[in-house]
């Protein structure tokens, strides 16, 4: 896990996951060093990722006031319960539906939950955070977060893109990759993660893109893309075209067997 700074008040805890045939998917969590510190998402649910060590190098968990869970998929909830245990003051910002999904794994004490629906805001001392559902998502409880002070939009799965290498996936800026290859990887991810994008009413979908444009975020901070500054218009155009991207069809059994022949045998 790498720790990057995208601005003086935002640290990125950058992990990645290799997906055979797809690439290296960035898996970021963010620490917003607001007057009341906020952790946005909590990494992969895989052992040995070093999430808490990385977090502690940025902020003492005792000082964490808020955990913003964009949605309860397992690539976002990895260290959630450990963090809540070690951050006794922290409240979990999420939605009613997400609390229900989380309760299948472990009950979250309701007095530690702060329910925030799209359009609602929360003051964290030196800025306001506004809940905004991204145009693309893979979980009905998804809610992103706009920080009016840093002009950053934490977009959850939206805008994600698999990268060619682990190094690129954990880099501190999307600018190391060419725009054309990022756009094509974003369309791939959009069709993998939100296959319903091909069935939407185009004009209604574009309304959600325009609503995000109206926030005028300077920085897009996706869980699945290196930080992107000054690229909002480019990425909103990418989203607007996503319904017309090639639908994703995953490998079938024959393709899997072909893949397996290329893997090194595991020694006993
Ligand atoms: Fe997801
Ligand atoms: Fe995700």
CSV table of C-alpha atoms and ligand atoms in Angstrom, one decimal:
chain,number,residue,atom,x,y,z
A,1,UNK,CA,0.0,0.0,0.0
A,2,UNK,CA,1.3,3.4,-0.9
A,3,UNK,CA,0.4,6.7,0.8
A,4,UNK,CA,0.1,9.6,-1.6
A,5,UNK,CA,-0.9,13.3,-1.0
A,6,UNK,CA,-3.2,14.8,-3.5
A,7,UNK,CA,-3.4,18.1,-1.6
A,8,UNK,CA,-2.2,19.2,1.9
A,9,UNK,CA,-5.5,18.1,3.4
A,10,UNK,CA,-6.1,14.9,1.5
A,11,UNK,CA,-4.0,11.7,1.9
A,12,UNK,CA,-4.6,8.7,-0.4
A,13,UNK,CA,-4.1,5.2,0.9
A,14,UNK,CA,-3.5,3.5,-2.4
A,15,UNK,CA,-3.9,-0.3,-2.9
A,16,UNK,CA,-4.6,-2.3,-6.0
A,17,UNK,CA,-6.1,-5.6,-7.0
A,18,UNK,CA,-5.0,-7.6,-10.1
A,19,UNK,CA,-7.9,-8.9,-12.1
A,20,UNK,CA,-6.8,-11.5,-14.7
A,21,UNK,CA,-7.5,-10.4,-18.2
A,22,UNK,CA,-8.6,-6.9,-17.0
A,23,UNK,CA,-5.6,-5.3,-15.3
A,24,UNK,CA,-4.7,-3.7,-12.0
A,25,UNK,CA,-7.7,-2.1,-10.4
A,26,UNK,CA,-6.8,0.8,-8.0
A,27,UNK,CA,-8.4,0.5,-4.6
A,28,UNK,CA,-8.1,3.8,-2.8
A,29,UNK,CA,-9.2,5.0,0.6
A,30,UNK,CA,-8.9,8.7,1.5
A,31,UNK,CA,-8.2,10.6,4.7
A,32,UNK,CA,-9.7,14.0,4.6
A,33,UNK,CA,-7.7,16.0,7.2
A,34,UNK,CA,-10.6,18.3,8.0
A,35,UNK,CA,-11.1,20.0,11.4
A,36,UNK,CA,-13.0,16.8,12.1
A,37,UNK,CA,-11.0,14.2,10.2
A,38,UNK,CA,-12.9,11.9,7.8
A,39,UNK,CA,-11.8,8.5,6.4
A,40,UNK,CA,-13.5,7.7,3.1
A,41,UNK,CA,-13.8,4.0,2.6
A,42,UNK,CA,-11.6,1.4,4.3
A,43,UNK,CA,-9.8,-0.7,1.7
A,44,UNK,CA,-9.9,-4.3,0.5
A,45,UNK,CA,-11.3,-7.2,2.6
A,46,UNK,CA,-8.1,-9.2,2.1
A,47,UNK,CA,-5.6,-10.1,4.9
A,48,UNK,CA,-2.3,-8.4,5.2
A,49,UNK,CA,-3.0,-5.3,3.2
A,50,UNK,CA,-1.6,-3.0,6.0
A,51,UNK,CA,-4.5,-0.6,5.9
A,52,UNK,CA,-4.5,0.3,9.6
A,53,UNK,CA,-0.7,0.9,9.6
A,54,UNK,CA,-1.0,3.1,6.5
A,55,UNK,CA,-3.9,5.0,8.1
A,56,UNK,CA,-2.0,5.5,11.4
A,57,UNK,CA,0.9,7.0,9.5
A,58,UNK,CA,-1.5,9.8,8.5
A,59,UNK,CA,-3.8,10.2,11.4
A,60,UNK,CA,-4.2,8.7,14.9
A,61,UNK,CA,-7.4,6.7,14.8
A,62,UNK,CA,-8.4,8.2,18.1
A,63,UNK,CA,-8.7,11.5,16.3
A,64,UNK,CA,-10.9,10.2,13.5
A,65,UNK,CA,-14.4,11.8,13.8
A,66,UNK,CA,-16.1,10.4,10.8
A,67,UNK,CA,-15.9,7.3,8.5
A,68,UNK,CA,-17.7,7.9,5.2
A,69,UNK,CA,-18.6,4.5,3.6
A,70,UNK,CA,-19.5,5.1,0.0
A,71,UNK,CA,-21.1,1.7,-0.1
A,72,UNK,CA,-20.7,-1.6,1.6
A,73,UNK,CA,-19.0,-3.7,-1.1
A,74,UNK,CA,-16.1,-5.7,0.2
A,75,UNK,CA,-13.5,-3.6,-1.7
A,76,UNK,CA,-14.6,-0.7,0.5
A,77,UNK,CA,-15.3,-2.2,3.9
A,78,UNK,CA,-12.0,-4.1,4.5
A,79,UNK,CA,-10.9,-2.4,7.7
A,80,UNK,CA,-14.2,-0.8,8.6
A,81,UNK,CA,-15.0,-2.7,11.8
A,82,UNK,CA,-11.3,-2.6,13.0
A,83,UNK,CA,-11.3,1.2,12.4
A,84,UNK,CA,-14.6,1.6,14.3
A,85,UNK,CA,-13.2,-0.4,17.2
A,86,UNK,CA,-10.0,1.8,17.3
A,87,UNK,CA,-11.7,5.1,16.6
A,88,UNK,CA,-14.2,5.3,19.5
A,89,UNK,CA,-15.4,8.8,18.6
A,90,UNK,CA,-16.0,8.1,15.0
A,91,UNK,CA,-19.5,8.0,13.5
A,92,UNK,CA,-20.2,6.0,10.4
A,93,UNK,CA,-21.7,8.2,7.6
A,94,UNK,CA,-23.8,6.0,5.4
A,95,UNK,CA,-27.3,5.2,4.2
A,96,UNK,CA,-30.2,3.2,5.7
A,97,UNK,CA,-29.8,0.6,2.9
A,98,UNK,CA,-26.1,0.3,3.6
A,99,UNK,CA,-26.7,-0.3,7.3
A,100,UNK,CA,-29.0,-3.2,6.4
A,101,UNK,CA,-26.4,-4.7,4.1
A,102,UNK,CA,-23.6,-4.3,6.7
A,103,UNK,CA,-25.8,-6.0,9.3
A,104,UNK,CA,-25.4,-9.3,7.3
A,105,UNK,CA,-21.8,-9.3,8.4
A,106,UNK,CA,-21.9,-7.5,11.8
A,107,UNK,CA,-24.3,-5.2,13.6
A,108,UNK,CA,-23.3,-1.6,13.6
A,109,UNK,CA,-24.5,0.1,16.8
A,110,UNK,CA,-27.1,2.6,15.5
A,111,UNK,CA,-25.8,5.3,17.9
A,112,UNK,CA,-22.6,5.3,15.9
A,113,UNK,CA,-24.4,5.7,12.5
A,114,UNK,CA,-25.1,9.0,10.8
A,115,UNK,CA,-27.6,8.6,8.0
A,116,UNK,CA,-27.0,11.0,5.1
A,117,UNK,CA,-29.1,10.8,1.9
A,118,UNK,CA,-28.1,12.3,-1.5
A,119,UNK,CA,-28.5,16.1,-1.3
A,120,UNK,CA,-28.0,16.3,2.4
A,121,UNK,CA,-24.9,18.0,3.9
A,122,UNK,CA,-22.8,17.7,7.0
A,123,UNK,CA,-20.5,20.2,8.6
A,124,UNK,CA,-17.1,18.8,9.6
A,125,UNK,CA,-15.7,21.9,11.2
A,126,UNK,CA,-14.0,23.7,8.4
A,127,UNK,CA,-16.0,22.6,5.4
A,128,UNK,CA,-19.3,21.1,4.3
A,129,UNK,CA,-19.6,17.6,2.9
A,130,UNK,CA,-22.6,17.0,0.6
A,131,UNK,CA,-23.8,13.6,-0.3
A,132,UNK,CA,-24.2,13.1,-4.0
A,133,UNK,CA,-24.9,9.8,-5.8
A,134,UNK,CA,-22.5,9.3,-8.7
A,135,UNK,CA,-24.0,8.7,-12.1
A,136,UNK,CA,-22.6,5.2,-12.2
A,137,UNK,CA,-22.7,2.7,-9.3
A,138,UNK,CA,-22.9,-1.0,-8.6
A,139,UNK,CA,-24.7,-0.9,-5.3
A,140,UNK,CA,-28.1,0.8,-4.6
A,141,UNK,CA,-26.8,2.3,-1.3
A,142,UNK,CA,-23.9,4.2,-3.0
A,143,UNK,CA,-23.4,7.8,-2.0
A,144,UNK,CA,-20.4,9.9,-3.0
A,145,UNK,CA,-19.2,13.0,-1.2
A,146,UNK,CA,-18.4,16.5,-2.4
A,147,UNK,CA,-16.1,18.6,-0.2
A,148,UNK,CA,-16.7,22.3,-0.9
A,149,UNK,CA,-13.4,23.4,0.6
A,150,UNK,CA,-11.0,21.3,-1.5
A,151,UNK,CA,-13.5,21.1,-4.4
A,152,UNK,CA,-13.0,17.4,-4.4
A,153,UNK,CA,-15.7,14.8,-5.3
A,154,UNK,CA,-15.2,11.4,-3.8
A,155,UNK,CA,-17.0,9.3,-6.4
A,156,UNK,CA,-16.9,5.8,-5.1
A,157,UNK,CA,-16.8,3.2,-8.0
A,158,UNK,CA,-17.6,5.9,-10.6
A,159,UNK,CA,-14.8,7.0,-13.0
A,160,UNK,CA,-12.7,3.9,-12.1
A,161,UNK,CA,-10.3,2.3,-14.6
A,162,UNK,CA,-8.0,-0.8,-14.5
A,163,UNK,CA,-4.4,0.2,-15.1
A,164,UNK,CA,-1.7,-1.7,-16.9
A,165,UNK,CA,0.6,-2.1,-13.9
A,166,UNK,CA,0.4,-2.1,-10.1
A,167,UNK,CA,2.7,1.0,-10.0
A,168,UNK,CA,0.3,3.0,-12.2
A,169,UNK,CA,-2.7,1.8,-10.2
A,170,UNK,CA,-1.2,3.2,-7.0
A,171,UNK,CA,0.3,6.3,-8.5
A,172,UNK,CA,-0.5,9.8,-7.1
A,173,UNK,CA,-1.9,11.2,-10.3
A,174,UNK,CA,-3.8,9.8,-13.3
A,175,UNK,CA,-1.5,12.0,-15.5
A,176,UNK,CA,1.1,9.3,-15.9
A,177,UNK,CA,-1.4,7.5,-18.2
A,178,UNK,CA,-2.4,8.8,-21.6
A,179,UNK,CA,-5.9,10.3,-21.8
A,180,UNK,CA,-7.1,7.9,-24.6
A,181,UNK,CA,-6.1,4.8,-22.7
A,182,UNK,CA,-7.7,6.1,-19.5
A,183,UNK,CA,-10.9,6.8,-21.3
A,184,UNK,CA,-11.0,3.3,-22.9
A,185,UNK,CA,-10.2,1.7,-19.5
A,186,UNK,CA,-13.0,3.9,-17.8
A,187,UNK,CA,-15.5,2.7,-20.4
A,188,UNK,CA,-14.4,-0.9,-19.8
A,189,UNK,CA,-14.9,-0.5,-16.0
A,190,UNK,CA,-18.2,1.3,-16.5
A,191,UNK,CA,-19.6,-1.6,-18.5
A,192,UNK,CA,-18.2,-4.2,-16.0
A,193,UNK,CA,-19.4,-2.4,-12.9
A,194,UNK,CA,-22.6,-0.8,-14.1
A,195,UNK,CA,-23.8,-3.0,-17.0
A,196,UNK,CA,-27.2,-1.3,-16.7
A,197,UNK,CA,-25.7,1.7,-18.3
A,198,UNK,CA,-26.6,0.2,-21.7
A,199,UNK,CA,-30.3,0.2,-20.8
A,200,UNK,CA,-30.8,3.6,-19.4
A,201,UNK,CA,-33.0,6.4,-20.7
A,202,UNK,CA,-30.2,8.5,-22.2
A,203,UNK,CA,-31.8,11.9,-21.4
A,204,UNK,CA,-32.4,10.9,-17.7
A,205,UNK,CA,-28.9,9.5,-17.4
A,206,UNK,CA,-27.4,12.8,-18.8
A,207,UNK,CA,-29.4,14.7,-16.1
A,208,UNK,CA,-27.3,12.9,-13.5
A,209,UNK,CA,-24.1,13.8,-15.3
A,210,UNK,CA,-25.2,17.5,-15.5
A,211,UNK,CA,-26.0,17.5,-11.8
A,212,UNK,CA,-22.5,16.5,-11.1
A,213,UNK,CA,-21.1,19.1,-13.5
A,214,UNK,CA,-23.1,21.7,-11.5
A,215,UNK,CA,-21.0,21.0,-8.4
A,216,UNK,CA,-17.9,22.1,-10.5
A,217,UNK,CA,-15.5,19.7,-8.7
A,218,UNK,CA,-11.8,20.5,-9.5
A,219,UNK,CA,-10.7,17.0,-8.3
A,220,UNK,CA,-12.2,13.6,-8.9
A,221,UNK,CA,-11.2,11.1,-6.2
A,222,UNK,CA,-12.5,7.7,-7.2
A,223,UNK,CA,-11.9,4.5,-5.2
A,224,UNK,CA,-10.8,2.9,-8.4
A,225,UNK,CA,-8.7,5.6,-10.2
A,226,UNK,CA,-5.6,7.5,-9.2
A,227,UNK,CA,-6.4,11.1,-8.2
A,228,UNK,CA,-7.5,13.2,-11.1
A,229,UNK,CA,-7.2,17.0,-11.0
A,230,UNK,CA,-8.6,19.4,-13.6
A,231,UNK,CA,-10.1,16.6,-15.7
A,232,UNK,CA,-13.8,16.9,-14.7
A,233,UNK,CA,-15.1,17.9,-18.1
A,234,UNK,CA,-13.1,15.2,-19.9
A,235,UNK,CA,-14.5,12.6,-17.5
A,236,UNK,CA,-18.1,13.8,-17.6
A,237,UNK,CA,-17.9,13.5,-21.4
A,238,UNK,CA,-16.6,10.0,-20.9
A,239,UNK,CA,-19.6,9.2,-18.7
A,240,UNK,CA,-22.0,10.7,-21.2
A,241,UNK,CA,-20.7,8.3,-23.9
A,242,UNK,CA,-20.7,5.2,-21.6
A,243,UNK,CA,-24.2,4.0,-22.7
A,244,UNK,CA,-22.7,3.5,-26.2
A,245,UNK,CA,-19.5,1.7,-25.1
A,246,UNK,CA,-19.1,-1.9,-26.0
A,247,UNK,CA,-21.0,-4.1,-23.5
A,248,UNK,CA,-18.6,-6.2,-21.4
A,249,UNK,CA,-18.8,-10.0,-21.8
A,250,UNK,CA,-16.7,-11.9,-19.2
A,251,UNK,CA,-14.5,-14.8,-20.0
A,252,UNK,CA,-16.3,-18.2,-20.3
A,253,UNK,CA,-15.1,-21.6,-19.1
A,254,UNK,CA,-13.1,-22.2,-22.3
A,255,UNK,CA,-11.3,-18.8,-21.8
A,256,UNK,CA,-10.7,-19.7,-18.1
A,257,UNK,CA,-9.1,-23.0,-19.0
A,258,UNK,CA,-7.0,-21.2,-21.6
A,259,UNK,CA,-5.9,-18.7,-18.9
A,260,UNK,CA,-5.1,-21.5,-16.4
A,261,UNK,CA,-2.7,-23.1,-18.9
A,262,UNK,CA,-0.7,-19.9,-18.8
A,263,UNK,CA,-0.4,-19.9,-15.0
A,264,UNK,CA,2.7,-21.3,-13.2
A,265,UNK,CA,1.9,-24.5,-11.3
A,266,UNK,CA,1.8,-24.0,-7.5
A,267,UNK,CA,4.4,-26.1,-5.8
A,268,UNK,CA,3.0,-28.3,-2.9
B,1,LIG,FE1,-19.0,-1.4,-5.8
B,2,LIG,FE1,-15.6,-0.7,-5.6
